[in-house]
Amino acid sequence: MEVTMVPGKGPSFPEPLREERDLERLRDPEVVTSELGYVFQAITLTRQQLAGRVPLIGFAGAPALQLFESHAGHLGPQLFNKFALPYIRDVAKRVKARLQEAGLAPVPMIIFAKDGHFAL
């Protein structure tokens, strides 16, 4: 399915599936698997490494590493700074450290909040 980024809204499906007959518009699963096999492998490897310790729920986009905080707008600045930002900074710090330990180049990181974005 085609996904577009709508300013002020985020990811959107121009032609969403609403009725059973809409399923006919979907691409053949074998074609999708052949084109996106690397994504399925990455998810499988990640799940294996997590070993059931925590759920794998997420969205990844390129080229920058992105961390989304969808409920930041509900917290307000003081609560966001107290309850979200320290953990977001910790994630950023740990990712950067792991990349350095692995001998990999640093990557830009962007933190997205519901009402805007903050770059790290």
PDB file of C-alpha atoms in Angstrom:
ATOM      1  CA  MET A   1       0.000   0.000   0.000  1.00  0.00           C
ATOM      2  CA  GLU A   2       1.177   3.507  -0.692  1.00  0.00           C
ATOM      3  CA  VAL A   3       1.981   5.608   2.385  1.00  0.00           C
ATOM      4  CA  THR A   4       2.415   9.379   2.223  1.00  0.00           C
ATOM      5  CA  MET A   5       3.574  11.864   4.870  1.00  0.00           C
ATOM      6  CA  VAL A   6       0.913  14.512   5.417  1.00  0.00           C
ATOM      7  CA  PRO A   7       2.196  17.675   7.160  1.00  0.00           C
ATOM      8  CA  GLY A   8       0.582  18.068  10.570  1.00  0.00           C
ATOM      9  CA  LYS A   9      -0.892  14.558  10.422  1.00  0.00           C
ATOM     10  CA  GLY A  10       1.936  12.109   9.736  1.00  0.00           C
ATOM     11  CA  PRO A  11       1.842   8.849   7.781  1.00  0.00           C
ATOM     12  CA  SER A  12      -1.346   8.418   5.775  1.00  0.00           C
ATOM     13  CA  PHE A  13      -2.774   5.893   3.311  1.00  0.00           C
ATOM     14  CA  PRO A  14      -4.220   7.731   0.274  1.00  0.00           C
ATOM     15  CA  GLU A  15      -6.330   4.654  -0.569  1.00  0.00           C
ATOM     16  CA  PRO A  16      -7.045   2.827   2.714  1.00  0.00           C
ATOM     17  CA  LEU A  17      -8.624  -0.606   2.848  1.00  0.00           C
ATOM     18  CA  ARG A  18     -12.274  -0.114   3.755  1.00  0.00           C
ATOM     19  CA  GLU A  19     -14.063  -3.062   2.223  1.00  0.00           C
ATOM     20  CA  GLU A  20     -13.201  -6.665   1.484  1.00  0.00           C
ATOM     21  CA  ARG A  21     -12.879  -5.982  -2.244  1.00  0.00           C
ATOM     22  CA  ASP A  22     -10.118  -3.437  -1.481  1.00  0.00           C
ATOM     23  CA  LEU A  23      -7.857  -6.380  -0.644  1.00  0.00           C
ATOM     24  CA  GLU A  24      -7.583  -7.056  -4.384  1.00  0.00           C
ATOM     25  CA  ARG A  25      -5.445  -3.907  -4.694  1.00  0.00           C
ATOM     26  CA  LEU A  26      -2.736  -5.338  -2.447  1.00  0.00           C
ATOM     27  CA  ARG A  27       0.475  -6.604  -4.003  1.00  0.00           C
ATOM     28  CA  ASP A  28       1.301 -10.288  -4.286  1.00  0.00           C
ATOM     29  CA  PRO A  29       2.890 -11.432  -0.967  1.00  0.00           C
ATOM     30  CA  GLU A  30       5.694 -13.216  -2.832  1.00  0.00           C
ATOM     31  CA  VAL A  31       6.710  -9.979  -4.565  1.00  0.00           C
ATOM     32  CA  VAL A  32       6.621  -8.097  -1.267  1.00  0.00           C
ATOM     33  CA  THR A  33       8.723 -10.790   0.408  1.00  0.00           C
ATOM     34  CA  SER A  34      11.326 -10.708  -2.349  1.00  0.00           C
ATOM     35  CA  GLU A  35      11.586  -6.902  -2.214  1.00  0.00           C
ATOM     36  CA  LEU A  36      11.482  -6.535   1.575  1.00  0.00           C
ATOM     37  CA  GLY A  37      13.126  -9.749   2.731  1.00  0.00           C
ATOM     38  CA  TYR A  38      15.900  -7.797   4.441  1.00  0.00           C
ATOM     39  CA  VAL A  39      13.307  -6.031   6.614  1.00  0.00           C
ATOM     40  CA  PHE A  40      11.754  -9.319   7.700  1.00  0.00           C
ATOM     41  CA  GLN A  41      15.235 -10.673   8.512  1.00  0.00           C
ATOM     42  CA  ALA A  42      16.051  -7.594  10.603  1.00  0.00           C
ATOM     43  CA  ILE A  43      12.817  -7.946  12.573  1.00  0.00           C
ATOM     44  CA  THR A  44      13.471 -11.659  13.142  1.00  0.00           C
ATOM     45  CA  LEU A  45      17.025 -11.017  14.344  1.00  0.00           C
ATOM     46  CA  THR A  46      15.840  -8.249  16.655  1.00  0.00           C
ATOM     47  CA  ARG A  47      13.120 -10.464  18.150  1.00  0.00           C
ATOM     48  CA  GLN A  48      15.649 -13.250  18.695  1.00  0.00           C
ATOM     49  CA  GLN A  49      18.002 -10.854  20.497  1.00  0.00           C
ATOM     50  CA  LEU A  50      15.170  -9.548  22.672  1.00  0.00           C
ATOM     51  CA  ALA A  51      14.327 -13.166  23.594  1.00  0.00           C
ATOM     52  CA  GLY A  52      10.889 -12.218  24.884  1.00  0.00           C
ATOM     53  CA  ARG A  53      12.280  -9.810  27.526  1.00  0.00           C
ATOM     54  CA  VAL A  54      10.348  -6.878  26.051  1.00  0.00           C
ATOM     55  CA  PRO A  55       7.836  -6.511  23.210  1.00  0.00           C
ATOM     56  CA  LEU A  56       9.014  -5.311  19.828  1.00  0.00           C
ATOM     57  CA  ILE A  57       6.770  -2.463  18.794  1.00  0.00           C
ATOM     58  CA  GLY A  58       8.112   0.173  16.521  1.00  0.00           C
ATOM     59  CA  PHE A  59       8.554   2.123  13.368  1.00  0.00           C
ATOM     60  CA  ALA A  60      11.838   2.819  11.669  1.00  0.00           C
ATOM     61  CA  GLY A  61      12.574   5.358   9.010  1.00  0.00           C
ATOM     62  CA  ALA A  62      15.673   6.369   7.154  1.00  0.00           C
ATOM     63  CA  PRO A  63      18.173   7.907   6.771  1.00  0.00           C
ATOM     64  CA  ALA A  64      18.298   9.216  10.365  1.00  0.00           C
ATOM     65  CA  LEU A  65      17.625   7.042  13.409  1.00  0.00           C
ATOM     66  CA  GLN A  66      14.241   8.218  14.707  1.00  0.00           C
ATOM     67  CA  LEU A  67      12.636   7.920  18.132  1.00  0.00           C
ATOM     68  CA  PHE A  68       8.957   8.773  18.385  1.00  0.00           C
ATOM     69  CA  GLU A  69       7.174   9.977  21.513  1.00  0.00           C
ATOM     70  CA  SER A  70       3.577  10.083  20.348  1.00  0.00           C
ATOM     71  CA  HIS A  71       2.097  11.228  23.660  1.00  0.00           C
ATOM     72  CA  ALA A  72       4.507  14.074  24.411  1.00  0.00           C
ATOM     73  CA  GLY A  73       1.876  16.653  23.574  1.00  0.00           C
ATOM     74  CA  HIS A  74      -0.311  15.353  26.407  1.00  0.00           C
ATOM     75  CA  LEU A  75       2.422  15.799  29.007  1.00  0.00           C
ATOM     76  CA  GLY A  76       3.205  19.480  28.657  1.00  0.00           C
ATOM     77  CA  PRO A  77       6.763  20.812  28.950  1.00  0.00           C
ATOM     78  CA  GLN A  78       7.351  20.156  32.670  1.00  0.00           C
ATOM     79  CA  LEU A  79       6.084  16.574  32.694  1.00  0.00           C
ATOM     80  CA  PHE A  80       7.794  15.836  29.373  1.00  0.00           C
ATOM     81  CA  ASN A  81      11.111  17.060  30.794  1.00  0.00           C
ATOM     82  CA  LYS A  82      10.631  14.951  33.920  1.00  0.00           C
ATOM     83  CA  PHE A  83       9.098  11.720  32.614  1.00  0.00           C
ATOM     84  CA  ALA A  84      10.092  11.412  28.955  1.00  0.00           C
ATOM     85  CA  LEU A  85      13.192  13.395  28.099  1.00  0.00           C
ATOM     86  CA  PRO A  86      15.600  11.645  30.511  1.00  0.00           C
ATOM     87  CA  TYR A  87      14.695   8.250  29.011  1.00  0.00           C
ATOM     88  CA  ILE A  88      14.913   9.561  25.466  1.00  0.00           C
ATOM     89  CA  ARG A  89      18.371  10.970  26.203  1.00  0.00           C
ATOM     90  CA  ASP A  90      19.369   7.629  27.733  1.00  0.00           C
ATOM     91  CA  VAL A  91      18.293   5.775  24.574  1.00  0.00           C
ATOM     92  CA  ALA A  92      20.281   8.223  22.430  1.00  0.00           C
ATOM     93  CA  LYS A  93      23.356   7.878  24.660  1.00  0.00           C
ATOM     94  CA  ARG A  94      23.210   4.077  24.612  1.00  0.00           C
ATOM     95  CA  VAL A  95      22.722   3.891  20.835  1.00  0.00           C
ATOM     96  CA  LYS A  96      25.695   6.179  20.247  1.00  0.00           C
ATOM     97  CA  ALA A  97      27.831   4.162  22.666  1.00  0.00           C
ATOM     98  CA  ARG A  98      26.898   0.833  21.041  1.00  0.00           C
ATOM     99  CA  LEU A  99      27.695   2.191  17.591  1.00  0.00           C
ATOM    100  CA  GLN A 100      31.083   3.373  18.839  1.00  0.00           C
ATOM    101  CA  GLU A 101      31.763   0.006  20.535  1.00  0.00           C
ATOM    102  CA  ALA A 102      30.943  -1.745  17.272  1.00  0.00           C
ATOM    103  CA  GLY A 103      33.300   0.536  15.353  1.00  0.00           C
ATOM    104  CA  LEU A 104      30.445   2.040  13.365  1.00  0.00           C
ATOM    105  CA  ALA A 105      30.028   5.654  12.346  1.00  0.00           C
ATOM    106  CA  PRO A 106      27.634   7.777  14.414  1.00  0.00           C
ATOM    107  CA  VAL A 107      24.216   8.398  12.920  1.00  0.00           C
ATOM    108  CA  PRO A 108      22.035  11.496  13.203  1.00  0.00           C
ATOM    109  CA  MET A 109      19.196  11.061  15.671  1.00  0.00           C
ATOM    110  CA  ILE A 110      15.854  12.821  15.609  1.00  0.00           C
ATOM    111  CA  ILE A 111      13.259  12.666  18.356  1.00  0.00           C
ATOM    112  CA  PHE A 112       9.713  13.267  17.211  1.00  0.00           C
ATOM    113  CA  ALA A 113       7.015  14.396  19.570  1.00  0.00           C
ATOM    114  CA  LYS A 114       3.362  14.671  18.649  1.00  0.00           C
ATOM    115  CA  ASP A 115       3.489  18.466  18.585  1.00  0.00           C
ATOM    116  CA  GLY A 116       6.865  18.915  16.933  1.00  0.00           C
ATOM    117  CA  HIS A 117      10.315  17.404  16.820  1.00  0.00           C
ATOM    118  CA  PHE A 118      13.485  17.756  18.797  1.00  0.00           C
ATOM    119  CA  ALA A 119      16.873  16.975  17.265  1.00  0.00           C
ATOM    120  CA  LEU A 120      19.635  15.289  19.240  1.00  0.00           C
TER     121      LEU A 120
END
